[in-house]
PDB file of C-alpha atoms in Angstrom:
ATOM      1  CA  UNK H 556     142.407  53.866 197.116  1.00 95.00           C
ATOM      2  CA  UNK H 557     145.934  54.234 195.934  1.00 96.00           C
ATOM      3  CA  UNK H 558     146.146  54.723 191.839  1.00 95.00           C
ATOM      4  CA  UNK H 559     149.229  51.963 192.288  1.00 95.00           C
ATOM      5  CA  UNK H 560     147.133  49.301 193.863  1.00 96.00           C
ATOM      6  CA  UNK H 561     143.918  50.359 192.126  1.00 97.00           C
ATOM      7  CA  UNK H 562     146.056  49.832 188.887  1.00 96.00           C
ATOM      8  CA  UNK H 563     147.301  46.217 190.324  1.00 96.00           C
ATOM      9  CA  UNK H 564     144.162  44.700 191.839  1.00 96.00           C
ATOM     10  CA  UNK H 565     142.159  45.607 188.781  1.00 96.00           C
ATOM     11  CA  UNK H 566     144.997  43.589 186.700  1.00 96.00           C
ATOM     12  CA  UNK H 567     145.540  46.893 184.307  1.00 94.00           C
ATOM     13  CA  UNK H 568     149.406  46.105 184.653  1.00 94.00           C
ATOM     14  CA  UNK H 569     150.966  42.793 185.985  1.00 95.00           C
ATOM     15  CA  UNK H 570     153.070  44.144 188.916  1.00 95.00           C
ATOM     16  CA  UNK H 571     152.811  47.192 191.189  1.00 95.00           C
ATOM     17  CA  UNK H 572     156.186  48.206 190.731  1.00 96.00           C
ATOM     18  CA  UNK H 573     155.118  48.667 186.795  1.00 94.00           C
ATOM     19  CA  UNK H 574     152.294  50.870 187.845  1.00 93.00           C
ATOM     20  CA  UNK H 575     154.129  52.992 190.722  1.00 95.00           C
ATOM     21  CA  UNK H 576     156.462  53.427 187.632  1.00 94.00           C
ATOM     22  CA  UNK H 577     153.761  54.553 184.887  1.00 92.00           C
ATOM     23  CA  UNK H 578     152.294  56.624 187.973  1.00 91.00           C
ATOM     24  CA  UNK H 579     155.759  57.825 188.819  1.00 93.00           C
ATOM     25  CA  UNK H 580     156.363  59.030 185.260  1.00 91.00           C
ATOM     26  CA  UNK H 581     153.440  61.275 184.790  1.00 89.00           C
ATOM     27  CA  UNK H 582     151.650  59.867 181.857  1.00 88.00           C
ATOM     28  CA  UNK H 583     148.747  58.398 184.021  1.00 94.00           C
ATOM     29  CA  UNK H 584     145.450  61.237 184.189  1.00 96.00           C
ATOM     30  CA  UNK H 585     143.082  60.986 186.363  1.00 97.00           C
ATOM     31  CA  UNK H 586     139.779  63.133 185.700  1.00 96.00           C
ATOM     32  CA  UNK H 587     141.910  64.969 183.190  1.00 94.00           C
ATOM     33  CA  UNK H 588     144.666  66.099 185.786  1.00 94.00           C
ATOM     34  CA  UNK H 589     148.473  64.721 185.390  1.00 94.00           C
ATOM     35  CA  UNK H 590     149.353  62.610 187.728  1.00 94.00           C
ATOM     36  CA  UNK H 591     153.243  62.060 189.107  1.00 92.00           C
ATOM     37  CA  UNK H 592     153.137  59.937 192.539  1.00 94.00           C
ATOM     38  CA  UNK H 593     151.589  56.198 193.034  1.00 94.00           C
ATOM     39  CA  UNK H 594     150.176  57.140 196.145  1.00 95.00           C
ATOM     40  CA  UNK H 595     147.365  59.456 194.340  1.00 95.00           C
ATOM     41  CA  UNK H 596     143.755  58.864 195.090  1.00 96.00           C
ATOM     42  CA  UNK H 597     141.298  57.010 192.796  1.00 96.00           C
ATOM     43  CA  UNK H 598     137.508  56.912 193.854  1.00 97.00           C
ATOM     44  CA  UNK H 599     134.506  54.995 192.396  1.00 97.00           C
ATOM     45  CA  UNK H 600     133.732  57.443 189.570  1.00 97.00           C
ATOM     46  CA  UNK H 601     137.226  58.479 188.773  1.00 97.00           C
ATOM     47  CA  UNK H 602     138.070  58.657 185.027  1.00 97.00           C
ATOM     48  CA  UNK H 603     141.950  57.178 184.661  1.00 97.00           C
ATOM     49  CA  UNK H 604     143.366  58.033 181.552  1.00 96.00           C
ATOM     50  CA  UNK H 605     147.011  56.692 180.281  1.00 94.00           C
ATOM     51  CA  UNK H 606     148.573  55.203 176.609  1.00 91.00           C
ATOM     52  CA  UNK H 607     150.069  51.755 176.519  1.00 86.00           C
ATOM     53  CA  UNK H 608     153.129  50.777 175.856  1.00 84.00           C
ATOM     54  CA  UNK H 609     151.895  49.984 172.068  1.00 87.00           C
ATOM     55  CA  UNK H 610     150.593  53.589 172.069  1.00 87.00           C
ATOM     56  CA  UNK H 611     147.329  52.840 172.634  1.00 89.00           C
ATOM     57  CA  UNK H 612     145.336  54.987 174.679  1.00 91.00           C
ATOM     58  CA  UNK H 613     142.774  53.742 177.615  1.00 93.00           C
ATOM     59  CA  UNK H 614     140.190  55.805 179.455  1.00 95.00           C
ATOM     60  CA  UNK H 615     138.966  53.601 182.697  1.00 96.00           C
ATOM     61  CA  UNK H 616     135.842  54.807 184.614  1.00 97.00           C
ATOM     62  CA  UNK H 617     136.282  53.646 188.384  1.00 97.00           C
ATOM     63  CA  UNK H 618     133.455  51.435 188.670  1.00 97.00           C
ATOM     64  CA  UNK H 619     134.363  49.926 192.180  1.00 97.00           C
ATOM     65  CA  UNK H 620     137.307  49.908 194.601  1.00 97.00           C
ATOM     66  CA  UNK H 621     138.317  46.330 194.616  1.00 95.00           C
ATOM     67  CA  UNK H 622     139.047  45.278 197.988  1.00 95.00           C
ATOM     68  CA  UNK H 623     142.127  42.069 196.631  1.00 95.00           C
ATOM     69  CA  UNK H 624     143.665  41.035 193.233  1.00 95.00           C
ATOM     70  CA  UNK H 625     141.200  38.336 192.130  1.00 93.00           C
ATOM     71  CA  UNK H 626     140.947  36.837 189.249  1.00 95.00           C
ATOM     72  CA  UNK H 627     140.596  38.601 185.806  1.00 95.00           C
ATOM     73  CA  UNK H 628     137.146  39.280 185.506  1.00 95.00           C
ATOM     74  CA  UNK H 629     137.006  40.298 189.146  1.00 95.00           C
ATOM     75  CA  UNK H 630     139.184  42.669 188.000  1.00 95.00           C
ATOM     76  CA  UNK H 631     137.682  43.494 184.877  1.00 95.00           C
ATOM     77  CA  UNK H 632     134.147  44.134 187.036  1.00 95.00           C
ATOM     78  CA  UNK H 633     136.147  46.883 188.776  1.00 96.00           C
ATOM     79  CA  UNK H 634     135.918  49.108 185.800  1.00 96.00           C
ATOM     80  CA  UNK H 635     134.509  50.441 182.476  1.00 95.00           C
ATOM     81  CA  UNK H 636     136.669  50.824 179.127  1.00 94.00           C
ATOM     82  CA  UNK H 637     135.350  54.105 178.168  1.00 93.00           C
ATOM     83  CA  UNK H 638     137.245  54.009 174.442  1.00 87.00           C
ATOM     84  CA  UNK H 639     136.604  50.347 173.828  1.00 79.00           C
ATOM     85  CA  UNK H 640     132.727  51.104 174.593  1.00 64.00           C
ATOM     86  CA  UNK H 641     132.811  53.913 171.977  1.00 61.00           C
ATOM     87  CA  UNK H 642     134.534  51.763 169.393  1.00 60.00           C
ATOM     88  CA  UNK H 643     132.062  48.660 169.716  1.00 57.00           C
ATOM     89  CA  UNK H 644     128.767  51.570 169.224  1.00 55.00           C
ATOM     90  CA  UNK H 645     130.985  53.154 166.438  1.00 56.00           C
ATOM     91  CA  UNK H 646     131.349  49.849 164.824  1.00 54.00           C
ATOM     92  CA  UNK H 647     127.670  48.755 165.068  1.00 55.00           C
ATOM     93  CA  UNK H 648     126.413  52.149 163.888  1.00 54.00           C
ATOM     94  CA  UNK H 649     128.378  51.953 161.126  1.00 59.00           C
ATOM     95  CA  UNK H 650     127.573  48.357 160.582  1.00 58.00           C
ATOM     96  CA  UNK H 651     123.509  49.537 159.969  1.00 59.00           C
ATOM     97  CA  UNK H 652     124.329  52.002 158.138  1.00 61.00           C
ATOM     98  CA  UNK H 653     126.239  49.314 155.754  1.00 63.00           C
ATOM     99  CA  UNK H 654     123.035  47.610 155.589  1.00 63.00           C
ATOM    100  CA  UNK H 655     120.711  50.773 154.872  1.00 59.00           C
TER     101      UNK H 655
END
């Protein structure tokens, strides 16, 4: 599937123009290599990597190509937050060890 559409259906940005743009630009990475056209190929397994506008950085693992923009948490289902993952185990190992 296209990184642009991938990008739109999953409801990571809120128009496709906005991600041909961020594709376009050549901040997105997918499985660690730059990428600088929309058209680029994502498949289940992929690892997309990009920051956010508020400098944030995301790491999505491809978990399925969706096949329409759906609602949010049929988009949401289409992938896995790598970072946000880490940060919720960071924060509950650090948690028990408050309590040790």
């Amino acid at each position: 599937m296209r990184l642009d559409r991938f990008l739109w259906f999953a409801r990571i940005v809120k128009t496709r123009a906005i991600a041909q743009g961020m594709a376009a630009s050549g901040h997105l990475r997918i499985d660690g290599r730059a990428v600088d056209k929309p058209a680029a190929l994502v498949r289940i397994g992929s690892v997309v990597a990009f920051a956010t506008p508020s400098g944030r950085v995301r790491a999505l693992r491809v978990a399925m190509l969706p096949q329409r923009r759906g609602p949010p948490e049929e988009g949401r289902a289409c992938y896995d937050d790598l970072l946000e993952n880490a940060r919720s185990e960071r924060a509950s190992v650090d948690a028990a060890d408050a309590r040790a």
